[in-house]
Coordinates of C-alpha atoms in Angstrom, one line a residue:
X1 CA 0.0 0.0 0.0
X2 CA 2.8 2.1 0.9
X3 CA 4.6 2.0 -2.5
X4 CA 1.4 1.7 -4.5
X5 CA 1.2 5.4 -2.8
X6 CA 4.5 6.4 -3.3
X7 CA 4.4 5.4 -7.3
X8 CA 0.3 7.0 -7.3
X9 CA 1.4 10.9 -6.4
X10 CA 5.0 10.2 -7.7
X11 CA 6.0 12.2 -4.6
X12 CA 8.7 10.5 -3.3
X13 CA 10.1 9.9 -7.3
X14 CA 10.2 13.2 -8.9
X15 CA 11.1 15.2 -6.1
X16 CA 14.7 16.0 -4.8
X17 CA 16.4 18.0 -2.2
X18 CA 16.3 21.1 -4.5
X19 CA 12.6 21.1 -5.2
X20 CA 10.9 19.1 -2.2
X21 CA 8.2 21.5 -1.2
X22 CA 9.7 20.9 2.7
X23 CA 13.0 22.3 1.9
X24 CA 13.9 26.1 2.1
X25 CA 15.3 27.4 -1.3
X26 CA 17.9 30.0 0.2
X27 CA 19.4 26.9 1.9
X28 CA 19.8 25.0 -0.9
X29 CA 21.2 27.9 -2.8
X30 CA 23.6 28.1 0.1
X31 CA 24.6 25.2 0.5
X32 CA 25.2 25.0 -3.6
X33 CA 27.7 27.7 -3.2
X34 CA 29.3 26.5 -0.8
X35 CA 29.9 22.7 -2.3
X36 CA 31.0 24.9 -5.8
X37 CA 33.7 27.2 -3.9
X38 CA 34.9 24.1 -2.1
X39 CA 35.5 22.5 -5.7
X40 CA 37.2 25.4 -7.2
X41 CA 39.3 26.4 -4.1
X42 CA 40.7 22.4 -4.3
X43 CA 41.6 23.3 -8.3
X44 CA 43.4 26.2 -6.8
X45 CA 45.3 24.2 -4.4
X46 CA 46.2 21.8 -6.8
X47 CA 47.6 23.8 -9.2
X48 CA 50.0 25.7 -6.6
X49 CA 48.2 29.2 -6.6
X50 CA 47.2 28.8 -2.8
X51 CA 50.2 27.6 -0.6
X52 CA 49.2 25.2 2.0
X53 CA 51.3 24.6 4.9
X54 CA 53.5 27.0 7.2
X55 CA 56.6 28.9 6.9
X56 CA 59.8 28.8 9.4
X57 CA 61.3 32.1 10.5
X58 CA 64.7 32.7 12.1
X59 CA 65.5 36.0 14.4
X60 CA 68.8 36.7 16.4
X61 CA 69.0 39.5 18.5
X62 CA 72.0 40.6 20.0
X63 CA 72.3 43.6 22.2
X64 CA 68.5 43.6 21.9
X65 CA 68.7 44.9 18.4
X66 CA 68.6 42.5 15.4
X67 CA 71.3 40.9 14.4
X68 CA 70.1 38.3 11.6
X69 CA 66.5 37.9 10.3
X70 CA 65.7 35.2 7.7
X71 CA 61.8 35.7 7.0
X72 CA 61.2 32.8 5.5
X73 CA 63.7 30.1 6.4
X74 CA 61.8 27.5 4.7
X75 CA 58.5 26.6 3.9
X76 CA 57.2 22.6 5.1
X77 CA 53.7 21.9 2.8
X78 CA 52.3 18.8 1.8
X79 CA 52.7 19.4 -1.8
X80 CA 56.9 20.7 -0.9
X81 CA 57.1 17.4 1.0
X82 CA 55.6 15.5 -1.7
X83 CA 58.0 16.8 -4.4
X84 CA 61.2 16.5 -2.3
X85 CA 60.1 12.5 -1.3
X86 CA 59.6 11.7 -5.0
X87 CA 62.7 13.6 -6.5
X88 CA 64.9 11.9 -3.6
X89 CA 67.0 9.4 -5.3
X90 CA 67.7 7.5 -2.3
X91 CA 64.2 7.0 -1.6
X92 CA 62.8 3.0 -2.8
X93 CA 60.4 3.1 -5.8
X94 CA 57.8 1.4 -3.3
X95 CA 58.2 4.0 -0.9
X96 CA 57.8 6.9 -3.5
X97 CA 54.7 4.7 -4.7
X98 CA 52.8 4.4 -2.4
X99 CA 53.1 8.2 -1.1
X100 CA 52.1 9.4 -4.6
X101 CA 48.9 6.9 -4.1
X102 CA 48.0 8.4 -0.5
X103 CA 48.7 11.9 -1.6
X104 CA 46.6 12.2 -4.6
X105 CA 43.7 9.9 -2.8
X106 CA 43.3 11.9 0.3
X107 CA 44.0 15.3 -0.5
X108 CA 42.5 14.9 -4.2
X109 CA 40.0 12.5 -4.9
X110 CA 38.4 11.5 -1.9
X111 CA 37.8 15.8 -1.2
X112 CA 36.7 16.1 -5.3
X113 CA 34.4 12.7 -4.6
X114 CA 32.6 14.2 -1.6
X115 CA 32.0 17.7 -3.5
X116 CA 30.5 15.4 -6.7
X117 CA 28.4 13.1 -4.2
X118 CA 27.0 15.9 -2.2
X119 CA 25.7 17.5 -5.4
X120 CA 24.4 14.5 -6.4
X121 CA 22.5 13.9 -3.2
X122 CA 21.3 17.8 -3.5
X123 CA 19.7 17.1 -6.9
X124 CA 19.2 13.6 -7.6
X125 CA 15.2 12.5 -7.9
X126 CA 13.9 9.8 -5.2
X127 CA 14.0 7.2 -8.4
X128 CA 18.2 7.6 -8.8
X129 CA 19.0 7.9 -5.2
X130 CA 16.0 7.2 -2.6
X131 CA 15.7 8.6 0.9
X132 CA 16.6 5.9 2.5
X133 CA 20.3 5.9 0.7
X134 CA 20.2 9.6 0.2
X135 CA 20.3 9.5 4.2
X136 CA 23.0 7.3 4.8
X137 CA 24.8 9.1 1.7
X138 CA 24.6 12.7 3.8
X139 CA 25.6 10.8 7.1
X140 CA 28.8 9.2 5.6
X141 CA 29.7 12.9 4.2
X142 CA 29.4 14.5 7.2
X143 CA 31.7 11.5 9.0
X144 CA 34.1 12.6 6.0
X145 CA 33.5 16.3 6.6
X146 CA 34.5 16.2 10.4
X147 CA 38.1 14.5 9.3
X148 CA 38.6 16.8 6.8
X149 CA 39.7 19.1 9.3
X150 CA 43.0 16.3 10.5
X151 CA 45.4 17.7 8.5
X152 CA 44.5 21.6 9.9
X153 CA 44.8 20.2 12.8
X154 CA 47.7 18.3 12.6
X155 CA 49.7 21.7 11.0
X156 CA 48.4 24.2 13.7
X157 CA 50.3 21.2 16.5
X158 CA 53.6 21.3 13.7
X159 CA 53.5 25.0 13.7
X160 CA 53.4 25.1 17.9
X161 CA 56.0 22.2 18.6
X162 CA 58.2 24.1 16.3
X163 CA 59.0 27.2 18.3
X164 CA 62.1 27.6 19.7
X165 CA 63.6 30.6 21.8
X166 CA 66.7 30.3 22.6
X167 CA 68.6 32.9 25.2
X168 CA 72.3 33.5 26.6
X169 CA 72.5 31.1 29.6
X170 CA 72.5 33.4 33.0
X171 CA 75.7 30.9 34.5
X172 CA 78.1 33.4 32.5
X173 CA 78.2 36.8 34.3
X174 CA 80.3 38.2 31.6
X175 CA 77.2 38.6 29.4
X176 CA 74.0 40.6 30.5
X177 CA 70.7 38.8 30.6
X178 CA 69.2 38.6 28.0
X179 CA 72.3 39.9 25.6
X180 CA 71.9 37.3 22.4
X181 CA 68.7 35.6 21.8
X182 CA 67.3 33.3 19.0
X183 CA 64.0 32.5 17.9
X184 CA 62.9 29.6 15.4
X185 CA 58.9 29.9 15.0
X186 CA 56.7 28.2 12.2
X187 CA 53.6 30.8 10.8
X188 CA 51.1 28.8 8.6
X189 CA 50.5 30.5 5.4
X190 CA 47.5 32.4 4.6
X191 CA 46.0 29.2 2.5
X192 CA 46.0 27.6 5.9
X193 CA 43.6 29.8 7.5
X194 CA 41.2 29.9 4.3
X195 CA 41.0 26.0 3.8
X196 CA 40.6 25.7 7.7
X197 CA 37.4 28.4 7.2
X198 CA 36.3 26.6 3.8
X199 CA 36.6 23.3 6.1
X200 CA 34.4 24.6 9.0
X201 CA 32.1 26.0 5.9
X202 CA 31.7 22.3 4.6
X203 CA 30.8 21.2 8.4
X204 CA 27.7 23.1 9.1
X205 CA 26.6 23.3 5.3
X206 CA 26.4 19.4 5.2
X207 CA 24.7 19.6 8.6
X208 CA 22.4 21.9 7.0
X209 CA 21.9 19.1 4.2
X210 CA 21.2 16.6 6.7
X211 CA 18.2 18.9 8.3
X212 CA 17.1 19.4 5.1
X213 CA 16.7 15.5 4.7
X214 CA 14.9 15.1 8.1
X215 CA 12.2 18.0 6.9
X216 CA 11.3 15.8 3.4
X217 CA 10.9 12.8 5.1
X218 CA 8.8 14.5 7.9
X219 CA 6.8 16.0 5.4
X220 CA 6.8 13.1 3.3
X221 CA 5.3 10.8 6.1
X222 CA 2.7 13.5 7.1
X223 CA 1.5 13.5 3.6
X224 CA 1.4 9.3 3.6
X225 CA -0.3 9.8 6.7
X226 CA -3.4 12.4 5.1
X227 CA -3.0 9.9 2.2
X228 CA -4.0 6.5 4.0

Protein backbone atom coordinates (compact mmCIF):
# COMPACT_ATOMS: atom_id res chain seq x y z
CA UNK A 1 0.00 0.00 0.00
CA UNK A 2 2.82 2.13 0.89
CA UNK A 3 4.62 1.99 -2.45
CA UNK A 4 1.38 1.70 -4.54
CA UNK A 5 1.20 5.43 -2.83
CA UNK A 6 4.53 6.38 -3.32
CA UNK A 7 4.37 5.42 -7.28
CA UNK A 8 0.32 7.01 -7.27
CA UNK A 9 1.43 10.91 -6.43
CA UNK A 10 5.04 10.20 -7.71
CA UNK A 11 6.04 12.16 -4.65
CA UNK A 12 8.66 10.50 -3.33
CA UNK A 13 10.15 9.86 -7.31
CA UNK A 14 10.19 13.22 -8.87
CA UNK A 15 11.13 15.18 -6.11
CA UNK A 16 14.74 16.00 -4.85
CA UNK A 17 16.36 18.01 -2.20
CA UNK A 18 16.32 21.12 -4.53
CA UNK A 19 12.61 21.05 -5.16
CA UNK A 20 10.90 19.09 -2.22
CA UNK A 21 8.24 21.49 -1.16
CA UNK A 22 9.74 20.87 2.71
CA UNK A 23 12.97 22.34 1.86
CA UNK A 24 13.92 26.10 2.12
CA UNK A 25 15.28 27.41 -1.29
CA UNK A 26 17.88 30.00 0.22
CA UNK A 27 19.44 26.93 1.90
CA UNK A 28 19.81 24.98 -0.89
CA UNK A 29 21.16 27.94 -2.76
CA UNK A 30 23.62 28.13 0.07
CA UNK A 31 24.58 25.22 0.53
CA UNK A 32 25.25 25.02 -3.62
CA UNK A 33 27.66 27.73 -3.23
CA UNK A 34 29.28 26.55 -0.76
CA UNK A 35 29.92 22.70 -2.34
CA UNK A 36 30.97 24.94 -5.84
CA UNK A 37 33.73 27.22 -3.88
CA UNK A 38 34.89 24.05 -2.11
CA UNK A 39 35.53 22.50 -5.70
CA UNK A 40 37.18 25.40 -7.18
CA UNK A 41 39.34 26.37 -4.05
CA UNK A 42 40.67 22.39 -4.26
CA UNK A 43 41.57 23.30 -8.25
CA UNK A 44 43.44 26.16 -6.77
CA UNK A 45 45.26 24.16 -4.35
CA UNK A 46 46.18 21.76 -6.77
CA UNK A 47 47.58 23.77 -9.16
CA UNK A 48 49.98 25.67 -6.62
CA UNK A 49 48.20 29.18 -6.59
CA UNK A 50 47.17 28.80 -2.81
CA UNK A 51 50.23 27.60 -0.55
CA UNK A 52 49.17 25.17 1.99
CA UNK A 53 51.32 24.64 4.92
CA UNK A 54 53.51 26.95 7.21
CA UNK A 55 56.55 28.88 6.93
CA UNK A 56 59.76 28.79 9.37
CA UNK A 57 61.30 32.09 10.53
CA UNK A 58 64.69 32.71 12.08
CA UNK A 59 65.49 36.03 14.35
CA UNK A 60 68.79 36.67 16.38
CA UNK A 61 69.01 39.50 18.52
CA UNK A 62 71.97 40.65 20.01
CA UNK A 63 72.27 43.55 22.24
CA UNK A 64 68.51 43.60 21.86
CA UNK A 65 68.69 44.87 18.36
CA UNK A 66 68.56 42.53 15.43
CA UNK A 67 71.27 40.86 14.42
CA UNK A 68 70.12 38.26 11.64
CA UNK A 69 66.51 37.94 10.27
CA UNK A 70 65.72 35.22 7.72
CA UNK A 71 61.81 35.68 6.95
CA UNK A 72 61.22 32.82 5.46
CA UNK A 73 63.67 30.14 6.40
CA UNK A 74 61.75 27.47 4.73
CA UNK A 75 58.50 26.56 3.90
CA UNK A 76 57.22 22.61 5.06
CA UNK A 77 53.72 21.92 2.76
CA UNK A 78 52.27 18.85 1.78
CA UNK A 79 52.75 19.41 -1.84
CA UNK A 80 56.90 20.66 -0.87
CA UNK A 81 57.14 17.41 0.97
CA UNK A 82 55.64 15.46 -1.69
CA UNK A 83 57.97 16.82 -4.39
CA UNK A 84 61.20 16.47 -2.26
CA UNK A 85 60.07 12.48 -1.35
CA UNK A 86 59.56 11.67 -4.98
CA UNK A 87 62.74 13.60 -6.52
CA UNK A 88 64.94 11.91 -3.56
CA UNK A 89 67.03 9.36 -5.26
CA UNK A 90 67.65 7.55 -2.32
CA UNK A 91 64.23 7.04 -1.65
CA UNK A 92 62.85 2.96 -2.82
CA UNK A 93 60.37 3.08 -5.77
CA UNK A 94 57.76 1.36 -3.34
CA UNK A 95 58.16 4.03 -0.91
CA UNK A 96 57.75 6.91 -3.46
CA UNK A 97 54.67 4.72 -4.69
CA UNK A 98 52.83 4.39 -2.41
CA UNK A 99 53.05 8.21 -1.10
CA UNK A 100 52.06 9.36 -4.65
CA UNK A 101 48.87 6.93 -4.07
CA UNK A 102 48.01 8.40 -0.52
CA UNK A 103 48.68 11.89 -1.58
CA UNK A 104 46.60 12.24 -4.61
CA UNK A 105 43.74 9.85 -2.79
CA UNK A 106 43.31 11.86 0.30
CA UNK A 107 43.98 15.35 -0.49
CA UNK A 108 42.52 14.91 -4.24
CA UNK A 109 39.97 12.47 -4.91
CA UNK A 110 38.37 11.47 -1.90
CA UNK A 111 37.84 15.79 -1.17
CA UNK A 112 36.68 16.12 -5.31
CA UNK A 113 34.36 12.68 -4.61
CA UNK A 114 32.65 14.24 -1.64
CA UNK A 115 32.01 17.65 -3.54
CA UNK A 116 30.47 15.39 -6.66
CA UNK A 117 28.44 13.09 -4.17
CA UNK A 118 27.03 15.85 -2.22
CA UNK A 119 25.68 17.46 -5.40
CA UNK A 120 24.40 14.54 -6.42
CA UNK A 121 22.52 13.92 -3.19
CA UNK A 122 21.33 17.82 -3.49
CA UNK A 123 19.66 17.07 -6.89
CA UNK A 124 19.21 13.64 -7.57
CA UNK A 125 15.19 12.45 -7.85
CA UNK A 126 13.86 9.83 -5.25
CA UNK A 127 13.97 7.22 -8.43
CA UNK A 128 18.20 7.63 -8.84
CA UNK A 129 19.01 7.92 -5.24
CA UNK A 130 16.00 7.23 -2.59
CA UNK A 131 15.68 8.62 0.91
CA UNK A 132 16.60 5.91 2.54
CA UNK A 133 20.33 5.91 0.72
CA UNK A 134 20.23 9.58 0.22
CA UNK A 135 20.29 9.54 4.17
CA UNK A 136 23.01 7.28 4.77
CA UNK A 137 24.79 9.07 1.75
CA UNK A 138 24.57 12.72 3.77
CA UNK A 139 25.59 10.80 7.07
CA UNK A 140 28.75 9.18 5.60
CA UNK A 141 29.67 12.85 4.23
CA UNK A 142 29.37 14.46 7.22
CA UNK A 143 31.69 11.49 8.98
CA UNK A 144 34.08 12.62 6.04
CA UNK A 145 33.47 16.35 6.65
CA UNK A 146 34.53 16.25 10.41
CA UNK A 147 38.07 14.51 9.32
CA UNK A 148 38.55 16.78 6.82
CA UNK A 149 39.71 19.10 9.27
CA UNK A 150 42.99 16.33 10.47
CA UNK A 151 45.41 17.69 8.52
CA UNK A 152 44.54 21.65 9.91
CA UNK A 153 44.83 20.17 12.82
CA UNK A 154 47.70 18.33 12.56
CA UNK A 155 49.74 21.72 10.98
CA UNK A 156 48.43 24.18 13.67
CA UNK A 157 50.32 21.15 16.45
CA UNK A 158 53.58 21.26 13.75
CA UNK A 159 53.51 24.97 13.72
CA UNK A 160 53.40 25.12 17.92
CA UNK A 161 55.95 22.23 18.62
CA UNK A 162 58.24 24.08 16.25
CA UNK A 163 59.01 27.20 18.33
CA UNK A 164 62.12 27.61 19.66
CA UNK A 165 63.56 30.62 21.77
CA UNK A 166 66.68 30.34 22.64
CA UNK A 167 68.58 32.86 25.20
CA UNK A 168 72.28 33.53 26.63
CA UNK A 169 72.49 31.11 29.57
CA UNK A 170 72.54 33.35 33.02
CA UNK A 171 75.69 30.87 34.47
CA UNK A 172 78.14 33.37 32.46
CA UNK A 173 78.23 36.85 34.30
CA UNK A 174 80.28 38.25 31.59
CA UNK A 175 77.17 38.61 29.38
CA UNK A 176 74.04 40.55 30.46
CA UNK A 177 70.72 38.79 30.60
CA UNK A 178 69.17 38.62 27.96
CA UNK A 179 72.26 39.89 25.65
CA UNK A 180 71.88 37.34 22.38
CA UNK A 181 68.73 35.63 21.82
CA UNK A 182 67.31 33.32 19.00
CA UNK A 183 63.97 32.47 17.87
CA UNK A 184 62.88 29.58 15.36
CA UNK A 185 58.86 29.94 15.00
CA UNK A 186 56.70 28.21 12.18
CA UNK A 187 53.59 30.81 10.83
CA UNK A 188 51.08 28.84 8.58
CA UNK A 189 50.50 30.50 5.41
CA UNK A 190 47.53 32.39 4.59
CA UNK A 191 46.02 29.23 2.46
CA UNK A 192 46.03 27.57 5.89
CA UNK A 193 43.65 29.76 7.47
CA UNK A 194 41.16 29.89 4.25
CA UNK A 195 40.99 25.96 3.75
CA UNK A 196 40.59 25.69 7.70
CA UNK A 197 37.37 28.44 7.21
CA UNK A 198 36.32 26.60 3.80
CA UNK A 199 36.61 23.31 6.11
CA UNK A 200 34.43 24.61 9.04
CA UNK A 201 32.06 26.04 5.94
CA UNK A 202 31.69 22.34 4.56
CA UNK A 203 30.81 21.20 8.38
CA UNK A 204 27.68 23.12 9.09
CA UNK A 205 26.57 23.34 5.29
CA UNK A 206 26.39 19.42 5.17
CA UNK A 207 24.70 19.62 8.61
CA UNK A 208 22.38 21.86 7.03
CA UNK A 209 21.91 19.09 4.19
CA UNK A 210 21.22 16.57 6.75
CA UNK A 211 18.24 18.88 8.31
CA UNK A 212 17.11 19.39 5.07
CA UNK A 213 16.70 15.45 4.73
CA UNK A 214 14.85 15.11 8.14
CA UNK A 215 12.20 18.05 6.94
CA UNK A 216 11.33 15.83 3.41
CA UNK A 217 10.92 12.83 5.07
CA UNK A 218 8.78 14.48 7.86
CA UNK A 219 6.75 15.97 5.35
CA UNK A 220 6.75 13.13 3.29
CA UNK A 221 5.27 10.79 6.11
CA UNK A 222 2.72 13.50 7.06
CA UNK A 223 1.50 13.51 3.59
CA UNK A 224 1.42 9.35 3.56
CA UNK A 225 -0.28 9.79 6.69
CA UNK A 226 -3.39 12.36 5.07
CA UNK A 227 -2.97 9.86 2.21
CA UNK A 228 -3.96 6.55 3.99
Amino acid sequence: RRNSLHLKKNHYLNHSMWTHPATSGVYNVLILLEILCSLLLLTIWVSGLLPYGFVLKLRVLVAGSDFLSINPLCSIAPATLFNDISNDPVQLPQTVFLTSIAYWLFLVAIPALKGVLRIAALFSPGWVISPKRRGRLLQTIDMMNKWSLLDDIAISMSAGMIFQNIANPRGFDVLPLQFWAAELAAYPMPGFYVYLLFAVFSILSNHGSVIQHRDMIANDVSKEERWA
